[in-house]
Every structure is written in structure tokens, then in C-alpha cells.
């Protein structure tokens, strides 16, 4: 029995050493940036709202501001939006100091079926949202599109003003991204990286004509070895030309997009292989040792 206890203790100690420790500081109210804002889809039932708030960790916050997003908000931020649209995906926004950038986390990944962290992030940069921690949740399987409208509303409630032309373009960008991933069979992360790189090239090269935008789009499609139908390629060119025409500080956007590119590449699968080798070797050695005790 003692040998088993020693083995278990050793196992726990090694795991504690391999994985970074994290301690939760006591939640306090940020008097400068304000409390986190939780925006809930209007079509959630009371039980679903409680489920979503639990997923978003609302109970761990010292205080939150809670608002609801519905079809009227959709019409405000998106041209030709449907005021009768049903809204389920929800979000929590925590403002950060300037320069901290965007941190996106889908906390119910099984229930947000079409939009990825990176798709949200690249669309939010187009809309002008920056320096915030954004968590997205839904109580059941939904596409995830309405969360973006909720994020817009929460951001403005926090004291910022968004350009509705930019939010409309950002929504079209999100729709196109999910369309490419769903209908064209392109990996979701690859779609997000493609859009990010095209926008970064626009920010760096400052094209002045649609033809120059088309050249950038074609170059990036070739770079990522992505083939689109002619109709989809034209949609992508039209979208990026609209982004070019927006009143955006492209110098600042270029820096944000560079950070975004790095974020997209930082996946769990990119962790140093030696880390996982250490874990595997440890457990193999441990099991071999345990087996030897009973010989």
C-alpha cells in the first residue's frame, strides 16, 4: 500500500511541476475600466440564461453588468439585419488596458458550431474592437453569429462608440469566413489566417484601387494554396475592397493583425514536443516500476 501511495504522490508532484500553476486572485471591481459586461441572447429561457452565466463564470466576478441583445440590436449594427432573428449565443466582455489586445475564448466549444476564436477576433478588429477579454457561450448548438452583435452592444455600453459601417463589414466578414469553412471545406483556422493575412497586406501596402486589392487577394490565396470558386473569390475581393475603403488607422491595424497572426499560430499542438515526451516517459517509467514491485 505504501508503494502505491508513493507512486501516486510522485505522479501528482510531477504533474504539478509540468503544468503551470495558476492561482485565482480575489475578484475586485476595476474602477477605471468598469465591471465585466455580460450580454445574453434575448431568446434564452431562464434556465438557459443560468446555464450560460455559469459557463461564463459570472459567479466568480465581484460584480457584472448584465444586458440583453435582440433583433433590434442586429438591425442597429448590421444593414439589412432581421429584427426577428432569434438570439442565443452570449458573451462576457472584460475591458483591458490599452495595448493588451484581444483575448477570445469560446467557453462552450461544442455549442458554437461555425465560428472560431480566430474568426471572432479578426472580425472584431475590423469592427474596431480591441483591448478586451471576450468569452462566448451558448446553452445548445448554434452557429455563434449573434454573439458578435452582443459583443458590439457590450462594447458600446462600456463607453466606446463603434462605426456601424465597420460593424456591418465585420459581420459580412464573419459570414464569409463561416461560408468558406462550411461550403468550401477549408479548415476554419486556415480561413481566419487567410483573412488576417489579406488585411495585414492591405494595411502594409495601402492599395488605392480595387485592382490592387484583387492582386493582394490572389497572392494570399496562392500562398495558402486555397482554391475558391470564381463567385467566392469575387465576394472576397469585394469584402476586402470595402475594408480598404473604411476609415481605419491602417498603421495601428497592421500591428494588431501581426499580433493576431502570432495568436493564430500559437495552438496547443505547437507546444514543445519534448514536454509531451517527458509526460509519456514519466508514466511509462512509473508503470514499469509498479509492475516490478509485484514480480
Coordinates of C-alpha atoms in Angstrom, one line a residue:
X1 CA 0.0 0.0 0.0
X2 CA 2.8 2.4 0.9
X3 CA 4.4 1.8 -2.6
X4 CA 1.1 2.8 -4.2
X5 CA 0.9 6.0 -2.1
X6 CA 4.5 6.9 -3.0
X7 CA 3.6 6.3 -6.7
X8 CA 0.5 8.4 -6.5
X9 CA 2.3 11.2 -4.7
X10 CA 5.1 11.2 -7.3
X11 CA 2.6 11.3 -10.1
X12 CA 0.8 14.3 -8.6
X13 CA 4.1 16.1 -7.9
X14 CA 5.3 15.7 -11.4
X15 CA 2.0 16.8 -12.9
X16 CA 2.2 19.9 -10.7
X17 CA 5.7 20.6 -12.0
X18 CA 4.9 20.1 -15.6
X19 CA 1.8 22.2 -15.8
X20 CA 1.9 25.9 -15.0
X21 CA 0.3 26.7 -11.7
X22 CA -2.4 29.2 -11.6
X23 CA -3.9 31.0 -8.7
X24 CA -7.1 33.0 -8.8
X25 CA -6.7 36.4 -7.2
X26 CA -9.7 37.7 -5.3
X27 CA -12.1 39.3 -7.8
X28 CA -12.2 43.0 -7.4
X29 CA -14.0 45.8 -9.2
X30 CA -11.9 47.7 -11.7
X31 CA -12.8 51.4 -11.1
X32 CA -11.0 52.5 -14.2
X33 CA -12.2 50.1 -16.8
X34 CA -15.5 49.1 -15.3
X35 CA -17.1 45.7 -14.4
X36 CA -17.4 42.9 -16.9
X37 CA -20.4 43.1 -19.1
X38 CA -22.5 40.0 -19.7
X39 CA -24.7 40.1 -22.8
X40 CA -27.4 37.4 -23.1
X41 CA -29.3 36.4 -26.2
X42 CA -32.9 37.5 -25.8
X43 CA -34.3 34.1 -26.8
X44 CA -32.8 32.2 -24.0
X45 CA -35.1 30.7 -21.4
X46 CA -34.5 31.5 -17.7
X47 CA -32.8 28.1 -17.3
X48 CA -30.6 28.6 -20.4
X49 CA -29.6 32.0 -19.0
X50 CA -28.4 30.5 -15.8
X51 CA -26.5 27.8 -17.7
X52 CA -24.8 30.5 -19.9
X53 CA -23.9 32.6 -16.9
X54 CA -22.4 29.6 -15.2
X55 CA -20.3 28.8 -18.3
X56 CA -19.1 32.5 -18.4
X57 CA -18.1 32.3 -14.8
X58 CA -20.4 35.2 -13.7
X59 CA -20.5 33.8 -10.1
X60 CA -16.7 34.3 -9.9
X61 CA -16.9 38.1 -10.6
X62 CA -17.3 40.6 -7.9
X63 CA -19.9 42.4 -9.9
X64 CA -21.1 42.4 -13.6
X65 CA -23.4 44.5 -15.7
X66 CA -26.0 42.3 -17.4
X67 CA -27.7 43.3 -20.7
X68 CA -29.8 41.5 -23.4
X69 CA -29.3 41.5 -27.2
X70 CA -32.2 41.1 -29.6
X71 CA -33.2 41.6 -33.2
X72 CA -33.4 45.4 -32.8
X73 CA -29.6 45.4 -31.9
X74 CA -29.0 43.3 -35.0
X75 CA -30.7 46.0 -37.2
X76 CA -28.6 48.7 -35.5
X77 CA -25.2 47.2 -36.2
X78 CA -25.9 45.3 -39.4
X79 CA -27.5 46.7 -42.5
X80 CA -30.5 44.7 -43.7
X81 CA -30.4 42.7 -40.5
X82 CA -33.5 40.7 -39.5
X83 CA -35.2 42.3 -36.4
X84 CA -37.0 39.0 -35.9
X85 CA -33.8 37.0 -35.7
X86 CA -33.5 34.6 -32.7
X87 CA -30.5 35.3 -30.5
X88 CA -29.0 32.6 -28.3
X89 CA -25.2 32.9 -28.3
X90 CA -24.0 35.1 -25.5
X91 CA -20.8 36.7 -24.3
X92 CA -18.9 38.4 -21.4
X93 CA -16.6 41.3 -22.2
X94 CA -13.9 42.4 -19.7
X95 CA -12.1 45.6 -20.8
X96 CA -8.3 45.7 -20.7
X97 CA -5.7 48.5 -20.6
X98 CA -4.7 49.9 -23.9
X99 CA -2.2 47.7 -25.7
X100 CA -3.3 44.5 -24.1
X101 CA -5.0 43.3 -27.3
X102 CA -7.9 40.9 -27.8
X103 CA -8.2 37.6 -26.0
X104 CA -11.1 35.4 -27.3
X105 CA -12.3 32.2 -25.7
X106 CA -15.3 30.1 -26.7
X107 CA -16.1 28.5 -23.3
X108 CA -18.8 26.1 -24.8
X109 CA -16.9 25.0 -28.0
X110 CA -19.4 22.1 -28.6
X111 CA -22.3 24.6 -28.8
X112 CA -20.7 27.2 -31.1
X113 CA -20.6 25.2 -34.3
X114 CA -19.4 27.6 -37.1
X115 CA -17.4 30.5 -35.6
X116 CA -13.9 30.0 -34.1
X117 CA -11.9 32.2 -31.6
X118 CA -9.9 33.5 -34.5
X119 CA -12.9 34.3 -36.7
X120 CA -14.4 36.3 -33.9
X121 CA -11.1 38.1 -33.3
X122 CA -10.4 39.1 -36.9
X123 CA -14.0 40.3 -37.3
X124 CA -13.7 42.4 -34.1
X125 CA -10.6 44.0 -35.3
X126 CA -12.4 45.0 -38.5
X127 CA -15.2 46.5 -36.3
X128 CA -12.8 48.4 -34.2
X129 CA -12.9 46.4 -31.0
X130 CA -9.6 46.0 -29.2
X131 CA -8.1 45.5 -25.7
X132 CA -10.6 43.2 -24.2
X133 CA -11.1 39.7 -22.9
X134 CA -14.2 38.2 -24.7
X135 CA -15.7 34.9 -23.7
X136 CA -18.5 33.3 -25.8
X137 CA -21.1 30.7 -24.7
X138 CA -24.3 29.1 -25.7
X139 CA -26.5 26.5 -23.9
X140 CA -27.2 24.5 -27.1
X141 CA -25.8 24.1 -30.6
X142 CA -25.9 27.4 -32.5
X143 CA -23.8 28.9 -35.3
X144 CA -22.4 31.6 -33.0
X145 CA -23.1 34.6 -35.2
X146 CA -25.4 36.5 -32.8
X147 CA -22.6 36.7 -30.2
X148 CA -20.8 39.2 -32.4
X149 CA -23.8 41.6 -32.2
X150 CA -23.9 41.1 -28.5
X151 CA -20.2 42.0 -28.3
X152 CA -20.8 45.2 -30.2
X153 CA -23.6 46.2 -27.8
X154 CA -21.5 45.4 -24.7
X155 CA -18.5 47.3 -26.1
X156 CA -20.6 50.4 -26.6
X157 CA -22.2 50.0 -23.1
X158 CA -18.7 50.1 -21.8
X159 CA -18.3 53.6 -23.1
X160 CA -16.9 53.2 -26.6
X161 CA -18.5 54.2 -29.9
X162 CA -18.4 51.9 -32.9
X163 CA -18.7 52.9 -36.6
X164 CA -21.8 51.0 -37.9
X165 CA -20.2 50.8 -41.4
X166 CA -17.3 48.9 -39.8
X167 CA -19.6 46.6 -37.8
X168 CA -21.6 45.8 -40.9
X169 CA -18.4 44.9 -42.9
X170 CA -17.2 42.8 -39.9
X171 CA -20.4 40.9 -39.9
X172 CA -20.1 40.2 -43.6
X173 CA -16.5 39.1 -43.0
X174 CA -17.7 36.6 -40.3
X175 CA -20.4 35.3 -42.6
X176 CA -17.9 34.8 -45.5
X177 CA -15.5 33.1 -43.2
X178 CA -18.1 30.6 -42.0
X179 CA -19.3 30.1 -45.6
X180 CA -15.8 29.2 -46.8
X181 CA -15.3 26.8 -43.9
X182 CA -18.7 25.1 -44.3
X183 CA -19.2 25.1 -48.1
X184 CA -15.7 25.1 -49.5
X185 CA -14.3 22.7 -47.0
X186 CA -11.5 24.9 -45.9
X187 CA -10.1 24.5 -42.4
X188 CA -11.6 27.1 -40.0
X189 CA -8.2 28.2 -38.7
X190 CA -6.8 28.5 -42.2
X191 CA -9.8 30.7 -43.2
X192 CA -9.1 33.0 -40.2
X193 CA -5.4 33.2 -41.1
X194 CA -6.2 33.9 -44.7
X195 CA -8.4 36.8 -43.8
X196 CA -5.9 38.1 -41.3
X197 CA -3.0 38.0 -43.8
X198 CA -5.0 39.7 -46.6
X199 CA -6.0 42.5 -44.2
X200 CA -2.4 42.8 -43.0
X201 CA -1.2 43.1 -46.6
X202 CA -3.8 45.8 -47.2
X203 CA -2.6 47.6 -44.1
X204 CA 1.0 47.4 -45.1
X205 CA 0.7 48.1 -48.8
X206 CA -2.2 50.6 -48.7
X207 CA -3.8 49.8 -52.1
X208 CA -5.8 52.6 -53.6
X209 CA -7.8 50.7 -56.3
X210 CA -9.9 47.6 -56.3
X211 CA -7.5 46.0 -58.8
X212 CA -4.6 46.3 -56.3
X213 CA -6.8 44.7 -53.7
X214 CA -7.6 41.9 -56.1
X215 CA -3.8 41.3 -56.6
X216 CA -3.3 41.0 -52.9
X217 CA -6.2 38.6 -52.5
X218 CA -4.9 36.4 -55.3
X219 CA -1.4 36.4 -53.9
X220 CA -2.6 35.3 -50.5
X221 CA -4.9 32.6 -52.0
X222 CA -1.9 31.3 -53.8
X223 CA 0.3 31.5 -50.7
X224 CA -2.2 29.4 -48.7
X225 CA -2.9 27.1 -51.6
X226 CA -6.6 27.8 -51.4
X227 CA -8.9 27.5 -54.4
X228 CA -12.2 29.3 -54.4
X229 CA -15.0 29.3 -56.9
X230 CA -15.0 32.4 -59.0
X231 CA -18.1 33.6 -57.2
X232 CA -16.5 33.2 -53.8
X233 CA -13.2 34.8 -55.0
X234 CA -15.2 37.9 -56.1
X235 CA -17.1 38.0 -52.8
X236 CA -13.7 38.0 -51.0
X237 CA -12.4 40.8 -53.3
X238 CA -15.5 42.9 -52.7
X239 CA -15.2 42.4 -49.0
X240 CA -11.6 43.4 -48.8
X241 CA -12.1 46.4 -51.1
X242 CA -14.8 47.6 -48.6
X243 CA -12.3 47.2 -45.8
X244 CA -9.8 49.2 -47.8
X245 CA -12.3 52.0 -48.1
X246 CA -13.1 52.2 -44.4
X247 CA -11.8 55.0 -42.2
X248 CA -9.3 52.8 -40.4
X249 CA -5.9 53.6 -39.0
X250 CA -4.1 51.0 -41.1
X251 CA -0.8 51.6 -39.3
X252 CA -2.4 50.5 -36.0
X253 CA -4.3 47.8 -37.7
X254 CA -1.1 46.3 -39.1
X255 CA 0.3 46.0 -35.6
X256 CA -2.9 44.4 -34.3
X257 CA -3.0 42.0 -37.2
X258 CA 0.6 41.0 -36.6
X259 CA -0.3 40.1 -33.1
X260 CA -3.3 38.2 -34.4
X261 CA -1.1 36.2 -36.8
X262 CA 1.1 35.1 -33.9
X263 CA -2.0 34.2 -31.8
X264 CA -3.4 32.0 -34.6
X265 CA -0.2 30.1 -34.8
X266 CA 0.0 29.5 -31.0
X267 CA -2.0 26.4 -30.7
X268 CA -1.8 23.6 -28.1
X269 CA -0.4 21.4 -30.8
X270 CA 2.6 23.6 -31.2
X271 CA 3.8 23.0 -27.6
X272 CA 7.4 21.8 -27.4
X273 CA 7.2 18.1 -28.3
X274 CA 9.7 17.5 -25.5
X275 CA 7.0 18.4 -23.0
X276 CA 4.7 15.6 -24.0
X277 CA 7.7 13.2 -24.3
X278 CA 8.5 13.9 -20.7
X279 CA 4.9 13.2 -19.7
X280 CA 4.9 9.9 -21.7
X281 CA 8.3 8.8 -20.4
X282 CA 7.4 9.5 -16.8
X283 CA 4.2 7.4 -16.9
X284 CA 5.9 4.6 -18.8
X285 CA 8.7 4.5 -16.2
X286 CA 6.2 4.7 -13.4
X287 CA 4.1 1.8 -14.7
X288 CA 7.3 -0.3 -15.2
X289 CA 8.3 0.4 -11.7
X290 CA 4.9 -0.6 -10.3
X291 CA 4.9 -3.8 -12.3
X292 CA 8.4 -4.7 -10.9
X293 CA 7.1 -4.4 -7.3
X294 CA 4.7 -7.3 -7.9
X295 CA 7.1 -9.6 -9.6

